[in-house]
Short mmCIF file of C-alpha atoms and ligand atoms in Angstrom, two decimals:
data_model
loop_
_atom_site.label_atom_id
_atom_site.label_comp_id
_atom_site.label_asym_id
_atom_site.label_seq_id
_atom_site.Cartn_x
_atom_site.Cartn_y
_atom_site.Cartn_z
CA MET K 20 60.14 99.09 242.51
CA GLN K 21 57.30 100.15 240.29
CA LEU K 22 58.59 102.00 237.25
CA PRO K 23 57.42 105.61 236.95
CA ILE K 24 55.53 106.56 233.80
CA PRO K 25 57.86 108.43 231.43
CA GLU K 26 56.57 110.79 228.73
CA PRO K 27 55.78 108.64 225.67
CA TYR K 28 57.90 110.93 223.42
CA ARG K 29 61.29 112.63 223.34
CA ILE K 30 62.17 116.21 222.40
CA LYS K 31 63.60 117.03 218.95
CA MET K 32 63.34 120.81 218.88
CA VAL K 33 63.62 123.37 221.68
CA GLU K 34 62.71 127.05 222.14
CA PRO K 35 64.77 129.30 224.45
CA ILE K 36 63.13 131.06 227.42
CA TYR K 37 64.38 134.48 228.59
CA PRO K 38 65.05 134.48 232.37
CA SER K 39 63.72 137.93 233.33
CA THR K 40 64.15 139.66 236.70
CA ARG K 41 61.42 140.72 239.09
CA LYS K 42 62.27 144.37 238.43
CA GLU K 43 61.76 143.92 234.65
CA ARG K 44 58.48 142.11 235.24
CA GLU K 45 57.12 144.81 237.55
CA GLN K 46 57.67 147.35 234.79
CA TRP K 47 56.22 145.13 232.05
CA ILE K 48 53.02 144.33 233.91
CA ARG K 49 52.49 148.04 234.66
CA GLU K 50 52.94 148.82 230.96
CA ALA K 51 50.50 145.99 230.18
CA LYS K 52 47.85 147.79 232.29
CA TYR K 53 47.86 144.81 234.63
CA ASN K 54 46.25 142.65 231.95
CA LEU K 55 48.23 139.42 231.44
CA PHE K 56 46.91 139.16 227.87
CA ASN K 57 48.87 142.34 227.05
CA LEU K 58 52.28 140.87 227.90
CA ARG K 59 54.63 139.86 225.10
CA SER K 60 55.48 136.16 225.20
CA GLU K 61 59.22 136.97 225.65
CA GLN K 62 58.24 138.62 228.93
CA VAL K 63 56.93 135.31 230.25
CA ILE K 64 59.07 132.49 231.66
CA ILE K 65 56.42 129.77 231.93
CA ASP K 66 53.27 130.46 229.98
CA LEU K 67 50.24 128.79 231.53
CA LEU K 68 47.78 131.35 230.13
CA THR K 69 46.12 128.64 228.11
CA ASP K 70 46.48 125.14 226.73
CA SER K 71 44.84 126.44 223.55
CA GLY K 72 47.00 126.19 220.45
CA THR K 73 50.13 126.02 222.60
CA GLY K 74 50.86 122.29 222.42
CA ALA K 75 53.81 120.71 220.62
CA MET K 76 53.06 118.86 217.40
CA SER K 77 54.55 115.43 216.72
CA SER K 78 56.92 114.47 213.91
CA ALA K 79 53.97 112.74 212.22
CA GLN K 80 51.96 115.98 212.36
CA TRP K 81 54.85 118.01 210.92
CA ALA K 82 55.12 115.45 208.12
CA GLU K 83 51.41 116.04 207.33
CA ILE K 84 52.15 119.78 207.12
CA MET K 85 54.39 119.02 204.14
CA LEU K 86 51.73 116.81 202.56
CA GLY K 87 49.07 119.53 202.88
CA ASP K 88 46.85 119.86 199.80
CA GLU K 89 45.98 123.54 199.35
CA SER K 90 43.32 123.05 196.67
CA TYR K 91 40.36 125.39 197.11
CA ALA K 92 37.84 122.59 196.68
CA GLY K 93 38.06 118.89 197.47
CA ALA K 94 41.58 118.88 198.97
CA SER K 95 42.91 115.47 200.00
CA SER K 96 43.75 116.98 203.43
CA TYR K 97 40.03 117.69 203.86
CA TYR K 98 39.18 114.06 203.12
CA LYS K 99 41.81 112.84 205.58
CA LEU K 100 40.22 114.98 208.27
CA LYS K 101 36.72 113.89 207.27
CA GLN K 102 37.74 110.23 207.66
CA THR K 103 39.34 110.89 211.06
CA ILE K 104 36.20 112.67 212.31
CA LYS K 105 34.01 109.83 211.07
CA ASP K 106 36.28 107.21 212.71
CA ILE K 107 36.62 109.00 216.05
CA PHE K 108 33.20 110.61 216.55
CA GLY K 109 30.98 108.77 214.09
CA PHE K 110 29.67 111.92 212.39
CA ASP K 111 29.06 111.75 208.63
CA TYR K 112 29.02 115.51 208.13
CA PHE K 113 31.46 118.16 209.22
CA LEU K 114 32.48 121.74 208.48
CA PRO K 115 36.01 123.05 209.10
CA THR K 116 36.26 126.44 210.84
CA HIS K 117 39.23 128.55 211.84
CA GLN K 118 38.73 127.83 215.55
CA GLY K 119 36.17 126.82 218.16
CA ARG K 120 34.36 130.16 218.45
CA ALA K 121 33.92 130.24 214.69
CA ALA K 122 32.25 126.84 214.95
CA GLU K 123 29.95 128.36 217.59
CA ASN K 124 29.19 131.35 215.37
CA VAL K 125 28.20 129.13 212.45
CA LEU K 126 26.25 126.64 214.59
CA PHE K 127 24.34 129.30 216.54
CA SER K 128 23.59 131.27 213.35
CA THR K 129 22.00 128.05 212.14
CA LEU K 130 20.18 126.96 215.29
CA ILE K 131 19.43 130.28 217.06
CA GLY K 132 19.55 132.72 214.16
CA VAL K 133 21.36 135.97 213.36
CA GLY K 134 20.97 139.52 214.69
CA ASN K 135 18.54 139.62 217.61
CA ALA K 136 16.96 136.28 216.72
CA GLY K 137 17.96 134.93 220.12
CA VAL K 138 15.85 137.33 222.20
CA GLY K 139 13.68 135.21 224.50
CA LYS K 140 15.62 132.04 223.71
CA LEU K 141 17.57 129.91 226.16
CA VAL K 142 20.53 127.58 225.77
CA PRO K 143 20.86 125.28 228.79
CA GLY K 144 24.12 123.48 229.49
CA ASN K 145 26.94 123.04 232.02
CA SER K 146 29.00 126.19 232.73
CA HIS K 147 29.19 127.35 229.10
CA PHE K 148 32.64 128.48 228.01
CA ASP K 149 33.09 132.26 227.67
CA THR K 150 33.05 132.39 223.86
CA THR K 151 30.03 130.06 223.81
CA LYS K 152 28.19 132.33 226.22
CA GLY K 153 29.40 135.35 224.23
CA HIS K 154 27.89 133.99 221.01
CA ILE K 155 24.63 133.12 222.77
CA GLU K 156 24.30 136.54 224.45
CA PHE K 157 25.41 138.40 221.30
CA ARG K 158 22.20 137.08 219.70
CA GLY K 159 20.08 138.22 222.65
CA ALA K 160 19.65 134.69 224.03
CA HIS K 161 20.55 133.46 227.53
CA ALA K 162 22.85 130.65 228.59
CA ILE K 163 21.40 128.71 231.54
CA ASP K 164 23.95 126.95 233.71
CA CYS K 165 22.63 123.60 234.94
CA THR K 166 25.91 122.26 236.39
CA ILE K 167 25.63 120.21 239.61
CA ASN K 168 26.06 122.24 242.82
CA GLU K 169 29.16 120.22 243.83
CA ALA K 170 31.07 122.05 241.06
CA PHE K 171 30.89 125.33 242.95
CA ASP K 172 32.78 124.14 246.02
CA THR K 173 36.46 123.58 245.17
CA GLN K 174 36.90 121.14 248.05
CA VAL K 175 34.10 118.66 247.35
CA GLU K 176 35.57 115.46 245.92
CA HIS K 177 33.30 114.30 243.12
CA PRO K 178 34.61 112.26 240.19
CA PHE K 179 32.46 114.09 237.61
CA LYS K 180 32.08 117.70 238.68
CA GLY K 181 31.23 118.73 235.12
CA ASN K 182 27.95 116.81 235.29
CA VAL K 183 24.62 118.40 234.48
CA ASP K 184 22.04 118.50 237.27
CA LEU K 185 19.22 116.64 235.53
CA GLU K 186 16.54 118.26 237.68
CA LYS K 187 17.77 121.75 236.80
CA LEU K 188 17.83 120.81 233.12
CA GLU K 189 14.38 119.24 233.12
CA LYS K 190 12.99 122.28 234.92
CA VAL K 191 14.20 124.46 232.03
CA PHE K 192 12.62 122.08 229.52
CA LYS K 193 9.34 122.01 231.47
CA THR K 194 9.16 125.77 232.07
CA TYR K 195 9.83 127.00 228.54
CA PRO K 196 8.31 125.85 225.26
CA ARG K 197 10.46 123.94 222.76
CA GLU K 198 10.58 126.96 220.37
CA GLN K 199 12.47 128.92 223.02
CA ILE K 200 15.18 126.26 223.44
CA PRO K 201 17.02 125.87 220.13
CA VAL K 202 19.83 123.67 221.50
CA CYS K 203 21.37 122.19 224.64
CA MET K 204 25.18 122.59 224.86
CA LEU K 205 27.14 120.08 226.91
CA THR K 206 30.80 120.98 227.53
CA ILE K 207 33.35 118.18 228.03
CA THR K 208 35.48 118.61 230.02
CA CYS K 209 33.87 121.58 231.66
CA ASN K 210 36.51 124.32 231.33
CA SER K 211 34.77 127.06 233.30
CA SER K 212 34.15 124.85 236.33
CA GLY K 213 37.73 123.61 236.55
CA GLY K 214 38.45 121.19 233.68
CA GLN K 215 36.08 118.75 235.33
CA PRO K 216 34.73 115.79 233.38
CA VAL K 217 31.19 114.64 232.64
CA SER K 218 30.36 110.97 233.18
CA MET K 219 29.04 108.72 230.44
CA GLU K 220 25.98 108.07 232.58
CA ASN K 221 25.30 111.81 232.72
CA VAL K 222 25.80 112.31 228.96
CA LYS K 223 23.36 109.48 228.37
CA ALA K 224 20.80 110.95 230.77
CA VAL K 225 21.13 114.47 229.30
CA SER K 226 20.68 112.96 225.85
CA GLY K 227 17.56 111.14 227.08
CA LEU K 228 16.04 114.38 228.38
CA CYS K 229 16.91 116.24 225.18
CA LYS K 230 15.22 113.52 223.12
CA LYS K 231 12.16 113.57 225.38
CA TYR K 232 11.75 117.33 224.91
CA LYS K 233 12.96 117.25 221.29
CA VAL K 234 15.90 119.63 221.85
CA PRO K 235 19.06 118.91 219.85
CA LEU K 236 22.14 118.08 221.93
CA TYR K 237 25.52 119.44 220.81
CA ILE K 238 28.76 118.73 222.61
CA ASP K 239 31.37 121.46 223.04
CA SER K 240 34.25 119.04 222.58
CA ALA K 241 37.50 120.96 223.09
CA ARG K 242 38.78 118.38 225.63
CA PHE K 243 36.84 115.29 224.58
CA ALA K 244 39.88 112.97 224.89
CA GLU K 245 40.74 114.10 228.42
CA ASN K 246 37.08 113.58 229.35
CA ALA K 247 37.23 110.05 227.91
CA TYR K 248 40.37 109.34 229.96
CA PHE K 249 38.56 110.30 233.17
CA ILE K 250 35.62 108.06 232.23
CA LYS K 251 38.02 105.14 231.75
CA ILE K 252 39.79 105.80 235.06
CA ARG K 253 36.83 106.79 237.23
CA GLU K 254 33.54 105.40 235.90
CA PRO K 255 32.57 101.84 236.74
CA GLY K 256 32.27 99.66 233.66
CA TYR K 257 34.76 101.52 231.48
CA GLN K 258 38.14 100.27 232.79
CA ASN K 259 38.50 97.75 230.00
CA LYS K 260 37.24 99.97 227.19
CA THR K 261 39.74 101.78 224.98
CA ILE K 262 39.69 105.59 224.71
CA PRO K 263 38.41 105.43 221.08
CA GLU K 264 35.59 103.07 222.20
CA ILE K 265 34.59 105.47 224.97
CA VAL K 266 34.64 108.46 222.60
CA ARG K 267 32.48 106.63 220.05
CA GLU K 268 29.90 105.71 222.67
CA LEU K 269 29.81 109.23 224.10
CA TYR K 270 29.15 110.83 220.71
CA SER K 271 26.49 108.28 219.84
CA TYR K 272 24.29 110.22 222.31
CA ALA K 273 24.76 113.60 220.57
CA ASP K 274 23.33 115.32 217.49
CA GLY K 275 26.55 117.10 216.80
CA MET K 276 29.61 118.83 218.18
CA THR K 277 31.65 121.99 218.08
CA MET K 278 35.39 121.62 218.36
CA SER K 279 38.27 123.89 219.24
CA SER K 280 41.05 121.86 217.63
CA LYS K 281 43.59 123.96 219.53
CA LYS K 282 42.95 121.78 222.59
CA ASP K 283 42.60 118.03 222.08
CA GLY K 284 43.33 118.35 218.35
CA ILE K 285 46.92 119.21 219.40
CA VAL K 286 47.28 121.78 216.61
CA ASN K 287 48.03 125.48 216.81
CA ILE K 288 44.86 126.64 215.07
CA GLY K 289 41.62 125.11 213.82
CA GLY K 290 38.11 124.01 214.65
CA PHE K 291 35.13 122.21 213.19
CA ILE K 292 31.47 121.35 213.60
CA GLY K 293 30.28 117.75 213.38
CA PHE K 294 26.68 116.92 212.44
CA ARG K 295 24.64 113.76 212.44
CA ASP K 296 21.89 115.23 210.32
CA GLU K 297 22.35 116.29 206.71
CA GLU K 298 19.74 119.02 206.79
CA THR K 299 21.37 120.97 209.64
CA PHE K 300 24.74 120.49 207.94
CA LYS K 301 23.37 121.97 204.71
CA LYS K 302 21.83 124.92 206.48
CA ALA K 303 25.08 125.55 208.36
CA SER K 304 27.10 125.28 205.14
CA THR K 305 25.66 128.58 203.92
CA PHE K 306 26.87 130.37 207.05
CA ASN K 307 30.20 128.57 206.86
CA ILE K 308 30.77 129.77 203.32
CA MET K 309 29.93 133.33 204.36
CA PHE K 310 31.93 133.47 207.58
CA GLU K 311 34.69 130.91 207.18
CA GLY K 312 35.30 129.63 203.68
CA PHE K 313 34.18 126.98 201.23
CA ASN K 314 33.00 123.74 202.86
CA THR K 315 36.16 121.75 202.15
CA TYR K 316 38.52 124.16 203.92
CA GLY K 317 36.42 126.51 206.10
CA GLY K 318 38.92 128.65 207.94
CA MET K 319 41.81 126.21 207.61
CA ALA K 320 44.80 125.66 205.35
CA GLY K 321 45.05 122.17 203.87
CA ARG K 322 48.25 121.50 205.82
CA ASP K 323 46.52 122.40 209.07
CA MET K 324 43.64 120.02 208.33
CA GLY K 325 46.24 117.29 207.71
CA ALA K 326 48.03 117.96 211.01
CA LEU K 327 44.67 117.98 212.80
CA SER K 328 43.66 114.63 211.32
CA VAL K 329 46.80 113.13 212.92
CA GLY K 330 46.55 115.16 216.15
CA LEU K 331 43.01 113.95 216.90
CA ARG K 332 44.18 110.34 216.66
CA GLU K 333 47.27 110.98 218.83
CA ALA K 334 45.09 112.69 221.46
CA THR K 335 43.09 109.49 221.91
CA GLN K 336 46.16 107.36 222.74
CA PHE K 337 45.98 106.18 226.32
CA GLU K 338 49.73 106.56 227.07
CA TYR K 339 49.71 110.17 225.91
CA LEU K 340 46.62 111.02 228.00
CA GLU K 341 48.01 109.26 231.05
CA SER K 342 51.27 111.21 230.89
CA ARG K 343 49.48 114.51 230.29
CA ILE K 344 46.94 114.16 233.06
CA ASN K 345 49.59 112.86 235.46
CA GLN K 346 51.66 115.99 234.82
CA VAL K 347 48.71 118.20 235.73
CA ALA K 348 48.16 116.13 238.89
CA TYR K 349 51.91 116.34 239.70
CA LEU K 350 51.64 120.14 239.91
CA GLY K 351 48.34 119.88 241.80
CA LYS K 352 49.82 117.58 244.42
CA LYS K 353 52.85 119.82 244.99
CA LEU K 354 50.54 122.75 245.70
CA THR K 355 48.16 120.75 247.88
CA ASP K 356 51.06 119.38 249.92
CA ALA K 357 52.16 122.97 250.55
CA GLY K 358 48.70 123.91 251.87
CA ILE K 359 47.57 125.83 248.78
CA VAL K 360 43.90 125.25 248.08
CA VAL K 361 43.24 124.15 244.52
CA GLN K 362 40.14 122.78 242.84
CA ARG K 363 39.67 119.09 243.67
CA PRO K 364 39.85 116.67 242.06
CA TYR K 365 42.58 118.02 239.76
CA GLY K 366 41.27 118.97 236.31
CA GLY K 367 42.37 117.49 233.02
CA HIS K 368 44.20 120.42 231.49
CA ALA K 369 44.82 122.81 234.35
CA ILE K 370 45.16 123.44 238.04
CA PHE K 371 42.76 126.02 239.42
CA VAL K 372 44.02 127.86 242.48
CA ASP K 373 41.29 129.04 244.85
CA ALA K 374 42.16 132.74 244.99
CA LYS K 375 39.65 133.67 247.72
CA ARG K 376 41.41 131.27 250.05
CA PHE K 377 44.85 132.39 248.85
CA PHE K 378 44.18 136.11 249.41
CA PRO K 379 41.52 136.20 252.14
CA ASN K 380 42.09 139.92 252.72
CA VAL K 381 41.45 141.18 249.17
CA PRO K 382 37.81 142.36 248.74
CA LYS K 383 35.79 140.77 245.92
CA GLU K 384 35.29 144.17 244.25
CA GLU K 385 39.06 144.30 243.65
CA PHE K 386 39.34 141.19 241.43
CA ILE K 387 40.91 138.59 243.72
CA ALA K 388 41.93 136.01 241.10
CA GLN K 389 43.37 138.69 238.81
CA THR K 390 45.39 139.98 241.77
CA LEU K 391 46.83 136.50 242.27
CA GLY K 392 47.65 136.26 238.56
CA ILE K 393 49.56 139.56 238.69
CA GLU K 394 51.45 138.62 241.86
CA LEU K 395 52.45 135.23 240.45
CA TYR K 396 53.72 136.89 237.28
CA LYS K 397 55.82 139.33 239.30
CA GLU K 398 57.13 136.51 241.52
CA GLY K 399 58.19 134.02 238.86
CA GLY K 400 57.30 135.26 235.38
CA ILE K 401 54.49 132.71 235.30
CA ARG K 402 51.38 133.65 233.36
CA GLY K 403 48.06 132.14 234.40
CA VAL K 404 44.57 133.40 233.66
CA GLU K 405 41.76 134.78 235.79
CA ILE K 406 38.57 132.74 235.99
CA GLY K 407 36.64 135.09 238.21
CA THR K 408 34.75 138.37 238.19
CA LEU K 409 36.52 139.83 235.15
CA LEU K 410 35.63 136.76 233.09
CA ALA K 411 32.08 136.50 234.49
CA ASP K 412 31.51 140.04 233.17
CA ARG K 413 28.48 142.24 233.78
CA ASP K 414 24.87 141.14 233.41
CA PRO K 415 23.92 142.03 229.81
CA GLU K 416 20.68 143.73 230.94
CA THR K 417 21.36 145.29 234.34
CA ARG K 418 25.11 145.94 233.65
CA GLN K 419 25.78 144.96 237.28
CA GLU K 420 28.90 142.95 238.14
CA ARG K 421 28.14 139.21 238.29
CA TYR K 422 30.27 137.93 241.16
CA PRO K 423 30.83 134.22 240.52
CA ALA K 424 30.84 131.65 243.32
CA LEU K 425 34.52 130.95 242.69
CA GLU K 426 37.53 133.18 242.11
CA LEU K 427 40.09 130.95 240.42
CA LEU K 428 43.52 131.41 238.89
CA ARG K 429 43.82 128.84 236.13
CA LEU K 430 47.25 127.41 235.39
CA ALA K 431 46.68 125.65 232.08
CA ILE K 432 49.33 123.18 231.02
CA PRO K 433 50.13 123.14 227.29
CA ARG K 434 50.27 119.65 225.76
CA ARG K 435 53.72 118.01 225.44
CA THR K 436 55.43 121.39 226.02
CA TYR K 437 56.83 121.70 229.55
CA THR K 438 58.71 119.22 231.76
CA ASN K 439 58.12 118.44 235.41
CA ALA K 440 61.11 120.67 236.29
CA HIS K 441 58.98 123.54 234.96
CA MET K 442 56.15 122.35 237.21
CA ASP K 443 58.54 122.40 240.21
CA TYR K 444 59.39 126.02 239.38
CA VAL K 445 55.72 127.01 239.22
CA ALA K 446 55.00 125.31 242.54
CA ALA K 447 57.97 127.04 244.22
CA ALA K 448 56.84 130.48 243.03
CA LEU K 449 53.31 129.94 244.39
CA ILE K 450 54.66 128.64 247.69
CA ASN K 451 56.84 131.78 248.07
CA LEU K 452 53.80 133.94 247.39
CA LYS K 453 51.67 131.98 249.83
CA GLU K 454 54.12 132.86 252.63
CA ARG K 455 53.38 136.56 252.10
CA SER K 456 49.71 136.23 251.15
CA ALA K 457 48.19 137.74 254.31
CA GLU K 458 50.09 141.00 253.67
CA ILE K 459 48.25 141.55 250.38
CA LYS K 460 45.05 143.44 251.21
CA HIS K 461 44.24 145.24 247.98
CA GLY K 462 43.74 144.39 244.35
CA TYR K 463 42.87 146.36 241.23
CA ARG K 464 40.18 148.56 239.75
CA ILE K 465 39.04 148.83 236.13
CA ILE K 466 40.02 151.92 234.15
CA ARG K 467 38.72 150.72 230.76
CA GLU K 468 36.56 147.79 229.62
CA ALA K 469 34.81 146.51 226.49
CA PRO K 470 31.02 145.93 226.44
CA ILE K 471 31.39 142.15 225.91
CA MET K 472 34.21 139.65 226.71
CA ARG K 473 36.00 142.40 228.58
CA HIS K 474 38.68 140.23 230.21
CA PHE K 475 40.74 140.07 227.01
CA THR K 476 41.25 143.84 226.76
CA VAL K 477 40.45 145.25 230.20
CA GLU K 478 42.83 147.87 231.63
CA LEU K 479 43.43 148.03 235.37
CA GLU K 480 45.27 150.01 238.02
CA PRO K 481 46.20 149.10 241.59
CA VAL K 482 43.65 150.23 244.18
CA GLN K 483 46.59 151.26 246.39
CA GLN K 484 49.44 152.88 244.47
C1 LIG B 5 38.65 127.07 223.75
C2 LIG B 5 37.26 126.70 223.89
C3 LIG B 5 36.28 127.18 223.03
C4 LIG B 5 36.57 128.19 221.94
O1 LIG B 5 37.51 127.74 221.05
P1 LIG B 5 38.58 128.70 220.34
O2 LIG B 5 39.33 127.75 219.48
O3 LIG B 5 39.42 129.32 221.39
O4 LIG B 5 37.84 129.71 219.56
C5 LIG B 5 34.99 126.73 223.23
N1 LIG B 5 34.68 125.89 224.21
C6 LIG B 5 35.59 125.42 225.08
C7 LIG B 5 35.19 124.46 226.15
C8 LIG B 5 36.91 125.81 224.96
O5 LIG B 5 37.81 125.36 225.84
#
């Protein structure tokens, strides 16, 4: 009998979960204005809102917390992190920031400019993450999505659905002059299109096009290790390469990176920007000092930089990645076997339930994926997140709703946090809901929304009381 793959760690500390009732949850979600972000964590049984900052740190990381050097300038924790970044990604220069979006703010201030400097400018890439798009649009620029068409059909099996369509990208480069394209942003894995990876071949080709048209290539790297795992498993020629070797090659094609350390850094808070070129680093340093903090701590405590320097290395261990990605696939398979349509192939950090197929009778104007999120919370106290019309937000110029091709409920799995018994519970709750799904014909309407990134604070009410 082939031995199953056990988690390559054991549990030393546990946190209790409050087992709420459906009646309690119905009241709480009403009080939360049907926005899952407004729930208190005690009101949630299994929290799959995000894998961001929610992972469990290792004993080695906690040990680094105690070794943290809190010096304002030149802390040893900074130099530990600098060495890790150099070893893993090959970048000589880096700036710590308090999280990924802060890295975007500093980088785009440097490459696009501040205020309205982005008007008329374009940032091509593959399904930019919401904060990335937010920072681009906040400056008046536009994010152009050049992801391959296969990404927009949840049922197409493609090993690298995060890939950039090279023709779409080259068309942008050919149509607009270089001055209008300050940077190309490649996201690995591609969060917004389902945690789907980008192949090494595609990264190389994108890099080739960027060089040809003299546009710098930056990699939005939140899940770089998971992407490297998929390259090893799925891309011919990489089976015998180690994860660190794959990561080094991948970053050799880029000019720099932004990082949300809350994902594959396996820490609770943190981010950074990596640069190949000293001049861009120096220019960005000014913004970093203004927005984040002095260059050797940015937005981070010394102890957090120490924990991150260990977390980045742990995230590139094959056994850890295998166990993590297998857990995500374990949940995916349970749902698929029960006839629930989820994004295929399964993503690296999350399962994305196809909400249009789950609730075929809810009209698109009534926020289908959000409706599924609310129903799943009521059913089992499980908190997912909408990746649909609320997230896609209105067009910044016309203010019209931008209905995306997919309405997805993302169930993000925190790193090293839940067991497969928790996954069984999640699957059972969705299967119960699926049995009643045809009866649900109405969703929600907006009663209050913010002008940008509305999904975090939106307030809703049921269309049918
Ligand atoms: C989370 C994330 C960000 C933003 O990072 P924060 O740490 O949440 O600010 C940017 N890009 C991607 C792909 C992400 O997943």
